[in-house]
Amino acid sequence: MSQSVIVMGMVLTAMPVNDYDKRITILTKERGKITAFARGARRPSSQLLAATNPFAFGEFEVFEGRNSYNVTKANIQNYFRELVLDLDAASLAFYFAEFAEYYCQENNDEREMLKLLYQSFRALENSRYSKELVRAVFELKAITINGEGPQVFACMHCHTKEDLCFFSVKRGGIFCRTCAKEVQGMYISDSTRYTMQYIISTPVARLYSFTVSEEVLRELKMIMKEYMAYYVHHDFKSLSIFG
């Protein structure tokens, strides 16, 4: 039986449909990623005009039909309007949303990814954090949530936790100095390893609470660029702007 339900979530994508309607994708706490239609949302007088734009976060009342959802009301808590004033921040926000849209599924538990999106958008709005750092943190945490994160807490060969200084993208983790002689990898500093361990193990709510040196950021960016290229087989169009 069709029914009206309230979900908490964020609009990932929005597309025009017919003359005045929209089709939106929402990442929700209760039902994972869903697609919904918003009738008349493109009319200037519509109460759903702003609520159905990308990045809008809040409660959505949706009517659950046999094959799709229809948005009837919305109570938006954050529009993240400041993001659109900064081209780099906006392009990264679209990339994060595109990443979530690609990976998340309907009826999956996607609460951690939703939390990560929200906290990452807040970090993009905060001038304290380098946008390149926010991107690296998001990517590492997102692939970890998705079950594809690297092993950085012990040597992948001998399992020691000492002298861990070589990272192998192809092997998906870190090696001690002795075992690294048998693998192809890159040297990373202790600070970079600590940073990766922190990102992987820290709850999302406390994730953006640090800054790093230029050296650590450089190593972290290098690792994530190669790791994403090797394990994530998708061309994210939003990155064409940020680079």
CSV table of C-alpha atoms in Angstrom, one decimal:
chain,number,residue,atom,x,y,z
A,1,MET,CA,0.0,0.0,0.0
A,2,SER,CA,1.3,3.5,-0.9
A,3,GLN,CA,2.2,5.7,2.1
A,4,SER,CA,3.8,8.9,3.1
A,5,VAL,CA,7.1,8.7,5.0
A,6,ILE,CA,9.6,11.2,6.3
A,7,VAL,CA,13.3,10.7,5.6
A,8,MET,CA,16.3,12.6,6.7
A,9,GLY,CA,18.9,13.2,3.9
A,10,MET,CA,20.7,15.3,1.4
A,11,VAL,CA,20.0,16.0,-2.2
A,12,LEU,CA,22.8,14.6,-4.4
A,13,THR,CA,21.5,15.4,-7.9
A,14,ALA,CA,18.6,17.2,-9.5
A,15,MET,CA,17.4,17.1,-13.0
A,16,PRO,CA,14.5,18.9,-14.8
A,17,VAL,CA,11.6,16.7,-15.9
A,18,ASN,CA,8.7,17.9,-18.1
A,19,ASP,CA,7.9,21.6,-17.9
A,20,TYR,CA,8.1,22.3,-14.2
A,21,ASP,CA,9.1,19.1,-12.4
A,22,LYS,CA,12.3,17.8,-11.0
A,23,ARG,CA,13.8,14.3,-10.5
A,24,ILE,CA,16.1,14.2,-7.5
A,25,THR,CA,18.4,11.7,-5.9
A,26,ILE,CA,18.4,11.9,-2.1
A,27,LEU,CA,20.9,10.0,0.2
A,28,THR,CA,18.8,9.2,3.2
A,29,LYS,CA,19.5,7.9,6.7
A,30,GLU,CA,16.5,5.5,6.6
A,31,ARG,CA,16.5,4.1,3.1
A,32,GLY,CA,19.8,4.7,1.6
A,33,LYS,CA,19.8,6.3,-1.9
A,34,ILE,CA,16.4,7.0,-3.3
A,35,THR,CA,15.1,8.7,-6.5
A,36,ALA,CA,12.1,11.0,-6.1
A,37,PHE,CA,10.0,13.3,-8.3
A,38,ALA,CA,9.1,16.8,-7.2
A,39,ARG,CA,6.0,17.9,-9.0
A,40,GLY,CA,6.1,21.6,-9.9
A,41,ALA,CA,9.4,22.2,-8.1
A,42,ARG,CA,10.7,24.4,-10.9
A,43,ARG,CA,7.8,26.9,-10.6
A,44,PRO,CA,9.0,30.2,-9.0
A,45,SER,CA,6.2,30.0,-6.4
A,46,SER,CA,6.9,26.3,-5.4
A,47,GLN,CA,7.8,25.6,-1.8
A,48,LEU,CA,10.1,22.9,-3.1
A,49,LEU,CA,12.1,25.2,-5.4
A,50,ALA,CA,15.2,25.5,-3.2
A,51,ALA,CA,14.6,22.3,-1.2
A,52,THR,CA,15.2,20.2,-4.3
A,53,ASN,CA,18.6,21.7,-5.2
A,54,PRO,CA,21.8,19.8,-4.7
A,55,PHE,CA,23.3,19.9,-1.2
A,56,ALA,CA,20.0,20.7,0.5
A,57,PHE,CA,20.0,18.8,3.8
A,58,GLY,CA,17.0,18.1,6.0
A,59,GLU,CA,13.7,16.2,6.3
A,60,PHE,CA,11.8,15.2,3.2
A,61,GLU,CA,8.2,14.0,3.2
A,62,VAL,CA,7.9,11.5,0.4
A,63,PHE,CA,4.9,9.6,-1.0
A,64,GLU,CA,6.0,6.0,-1.6
A,65,GLY,CA,4.5,4.7,-4.8
A,66,ARG,CA,4.8,1.3,-6.4
A,67,ASN,CA,7.8,2.2,-8.5
A,68,SER,CA,9.1,5.6,-7.3
A,69,TYR,CA,8.8,8.3,-4.6
A,70,ASN,CA,7.2,11.7,-4.8
A,71,VAL,CA,8.3,14.6,-2.7
A,72,THR,CA,5.4,16.5,-1.1
A,73,LYS,CA,7.1,18.6,1.7
A,74,ALA,CA,10.6,19.5,2.9
A,75,ASN,CA,12.0,21.0,6.0
A,76,ILE,CA,15.6,22.0,5.1
A,77,GLN,CA,18.2,22.5,7.9
A,78,ASN,CA,21.1,23.5,5.7
A,79,TYR,CA,21.3,24.6,2.1
A,80,PHE,CA,25.1,25.0,2.0
A,81,ARG,CA,24.6,28.1,0.0
A,82,GLU,CA,28.1,29.4,0.7
A,83,LEU,CA,29.6,26.6,-1.3
A,84,VAL,CA,28.3,27.9,-4.6
A,85,LEU,CA,30.2,31.2,-4.0
A,86,ASP,CA,33.6,29.4,-4.3
A,87,LEU,CA,34.2,27.5,-7.6
A,88,ASP,CA,36.7,25.1,-6.1
A,89,ALA,CA,34.5,24.4,-3.0
A,90,ALA,CA,31.5,23.9,-5.3
A,91,SER,CA,33.2,21.5,-7.7
A,92,LEU,CA,34.5,19.4,-4.8
A,93,ALA,CA,31.1,19.3,-3.2
A,94,PHE,CA,29.6,18.1,-6.5
A,95,TYR,CA,32.4,15.5,-6.7
A,96,PHE,CA,31.6,14.3,-3.1
A,97,ALA,CA,27.9,14.1,-4.0
A,98,GLU,CA,28.7,12.3,-7.3
A,99,PHE,CA,30.9,9.8,-5.4
A,100,ALA,CA,28.1,9.1,-3.0
A,101,GLU,CA,25.6,8.7,-5.8
A,102,TYR,CA,27.9,6.2,-7.6
A,103,TYR,CA,28.6,4.1,-4.5
A,104,CYS,CA,25.4,4.2,-2.4
A,105,GLN,CA,22.4,1.9,-3.0
A,106,GLU,CA,18.7,1.9,-2.1
A,107,ASN,CA,17.8,0.2,1.1
A,108,ASN,CA,21.4,0.0,2.2
A,109,ASP,CA,22.6,1.4,5.5
A,110,GLU,CA,24.3,4.6,4.2
A,111,ARG,CA,24.3,6.6,7.4
A,112,GLU,CA,28.1,6.8,7.6
A,113,MET,CA,28.3,8.2,4.1
A,114,LEU,CA,25.6,10.7,4.8
A,115,LYS,CA,27.4,11.9,7.9
A,116,LEU,CA,30.7,12.1,5.9
A,117,LEU,CA,29.0,14.2,3.2
A,118,TYR,CA,27.6,16.6,5.7
A,119,GLN,CA,30.8,17.0,7.7
A,120,SER,CA,32.9,17.4,4.5
A,121,PHE,CA,30.6,20.1,3.2
A,122,ARG,CA,31.0,21.9,6.5
A,123,ALA,CA,34.8,21.6,6.2
A,124,LEU,CA,34.7,23.0,2.7
A,125,GLU,CA,33.0,26.1,4.1
A,126,ASN,CA,35.6,26.5,6.8
A,127,SER,CA,38.7,28.5,5.6
A,128,ARG,CA,40.8,26.8,8.2
A,129,TYR,CA,41.0,23.6,6.1
A,130,SER,CA,42.8,23.3,2.8
A,131,LYS,CA,40.4,22.1,0.1
A,132,GLU,CA,43.1,19.6,-1.0
A,133,LEU,CA,43.2,18.2,2.5
A,134,VAL,CA,39.4,17.9,2.7
A,135,ARG,CA,39.4,16.0,-0.6
A,136,ALA,CA,42.0,13.6,0.6
A,137,VAL,CA,40.3,13.0,3.9
A,138,PHE,CA,36.9,12.5,2.2
A,139,GLU,CA,38.4,10.0,-0.3
A,140,LEU,CA,40.2,7.9,2.3
A,141,LYS,CA,37.2,7.8,4.7
A,142,ALA,CA,34.7,7.2,1.9
A,143,ILE,CA,36.6,4.1,0.5
A,144,THR,CA,37.1,2.9,4.0
A,145,ILE,CA,33.3,3.1,4.7
A,146,ASN,CA,32.8,1.3,1.4
A,147,GLY,CA,35.1,-1.6,2.6
A,148,GLU,CA,38.0,-0.8,0.2
A,149,GLY,CA,40.3,1.1,2.5
A,150,PRO,CA,44.0,0.3,2.9
A,151,GLN,CA,45.7,-1.5,5.8
A,152,VAL,CA,47.9,1.0,7.6
A,153,PHE,CA,48.1,-0.3,11.2
A,154,ALA,CA,50.5,-3.3,10.7
A,155,CYS,CA,52.8,-4.7,8.1
A,156,MET,CA,50.8,-6.6,5.5
A,157,HIS,CA,53.5,-9.3,5.4
A,158,CYS,CA,54.9,-9.9,8.9
A,159,HIS,CA,52.2,-8.0,10.8
A,160,THR,CA,54.7,-6.0,12.9
A,161,LYS,CA,53.6,-2.5,14.0
A,162,GLU,CA,57.1,-1.2,14.1
A,163,ASP,CA,59.1,0.7,11.4
A,164,LEU,CA,56.1,1.0,9.0
A,165,CYS,CA,57.3,3.3,6.3
A,166,PHE,CA,56.5,1.9,2.9
A,167,PHE,CA,53.1,2.1,1.3
A,168,SER,CA,52.1,-0.2,-1.7
A,169,VAL,CA,49.0,0.9,-3.7
A,170,LYS,CA,48.8,-2.5,-5.5
A,171,ARG,CA,49.0,-4.4,-2.3
A,172,GLY,CA,46.6,-2.1,-0.6
A,173,GLY,CA,48.6,-1.3,2.5
A,174,ILE,CA,51.7,-0.6,4.4
A,175,PHE,CA,54.9,-2.6,5.0
A,176,CYS,CA,57.8,-2.4,7.4
A,177,ARG,CA,61.2,-1.5,6.2
A,178,THR,CA,62.4,-5.1,6.1
A,179,CYS,CA,59.4,-6.5,4.2
A,180,ALA,CA,59.3,-3.6,1.8
A,181,LYS,CA,62.4,-5.0,0.0
A,182,GLU,CA,60.1,-7.5,-1.6
A,183,VAL,CA,57.3,-5.1,-2.8
A,184,GLN,CA,57.0,-2.0,-5.0
A,185,GLY,CA,55.9,1.0,-2.9
A,186,MET,CA,56.6,4.5,-1.8
A,187,TYR,CA,58.3,5.8,1.3
A,188,ILE,CA,56.0,7.7,3.6
A,189,SER,CA,56.7,9.6,6.8
A,190,ASP,CA,55.5,8.6,10.2
A,191,SER,CA,53.3,11.7,10.3
A,192,THR,CA,51.6,10.7,7.1
A,193,ARG,CA,51.0,7.2,8.4
A,194,TYR,CA,49.6,8.6,11.7
A,195,THR,CA,47.3,10.9,9.6
A,196,MET,CA,45.9,8.0,7.6
A,197,GLN,CA,45.4,5.9,10.8
A,198,TYR,CA,43.5,8.8,12.3
A,199,ILE,CA,41.3,9.3,9.3
A,200,ILE,CA,40.4,5.6,9.0
A,201,SER,CA,39.7,5.0,12.7
A,202,THR,CA,38.1,8.3,13.9
A,203,PRO,CA,34.3,8.7,13.9
A,204,VAL,CA,33.1,11.0,11.2
A,205,ALA,CA,31.8,13.6,13.6
A,206,ARG,CA,35.4,14.3,14.8
A,207,LEU,CA,37.1,13.8,11.5
A,208,TYR,CA,37.8,17.3,10.5
A,209,SER,CA,39.7,18.5,13.6
A,210,PHE,CA,43.3,18.7,12.4
A,211,THR,CA,45.6,20.3,9.9
A,212,VAL,CA,48.8,18.8,8.4
A,213,SER,CA,52.2,20.1,7.2
A,214,GLU,CA,52.8,20.6,3.5
A,215,GLU,CA,55.0,17.5,3.4
A,216,VAL,CA,52.2,15.3,4.9
A,217,LEU,CA,49.6,16.8,2.5
A,218,ARG,CA,51.9,16.2,-0.5
A,219,GLU,CA,52.3,12.5,0.5
A,220,LEU,CA,48.7,12.0,1.3
A,221,LYS,CA,47.6,13.5,-2.0
A,222,MET,CA,50.1,11.3,-3.9
A,223,ILE,CA,48.8,8.2,-2.1
A,224,MET,CA,45.1,9.0,-2.7
A,225,LYS,CA,45.6,9.9,-6.3
A,226,GLU,CA,47.2,6.5,-7.1
A,227,TYR,CA,44.9,4.6,-4.8
A,228,MET,CA,41.8,6.1,-6.3
A,229,ALA,CA,43.1,5.5,-9.8
A,230,TYR,CA,43.8,1.8,-9.0
A,231,TYR,CA,40.7,0.9,-7.1
A,232,VAL,CA,37.9,3.2,-8.2
A,233,HIS,CA,37.1,2.5,-11.8
A,234,HIS,CA,34.9,5.5,-12.5
A,235,ASP,CA,35.3,8.8,-14.3
A,236,PHE,CA,33.9,11.5,-12.0
A,237,LYS,CA,32.9,14.4,-14.2
A,238,SER,CA,32.9,16.9,-11.4
A,239,LEU,CA,36.7,16.6,-11.1
A,240,SER,CA,37.2,18.2,-14.5
A,241,ILE,CA,36.7,21.6,-12.8
A,242,PHE,CA,38.8,21.1,-9.7
A,243,GLY,CA,41.4,19.0,-11.4
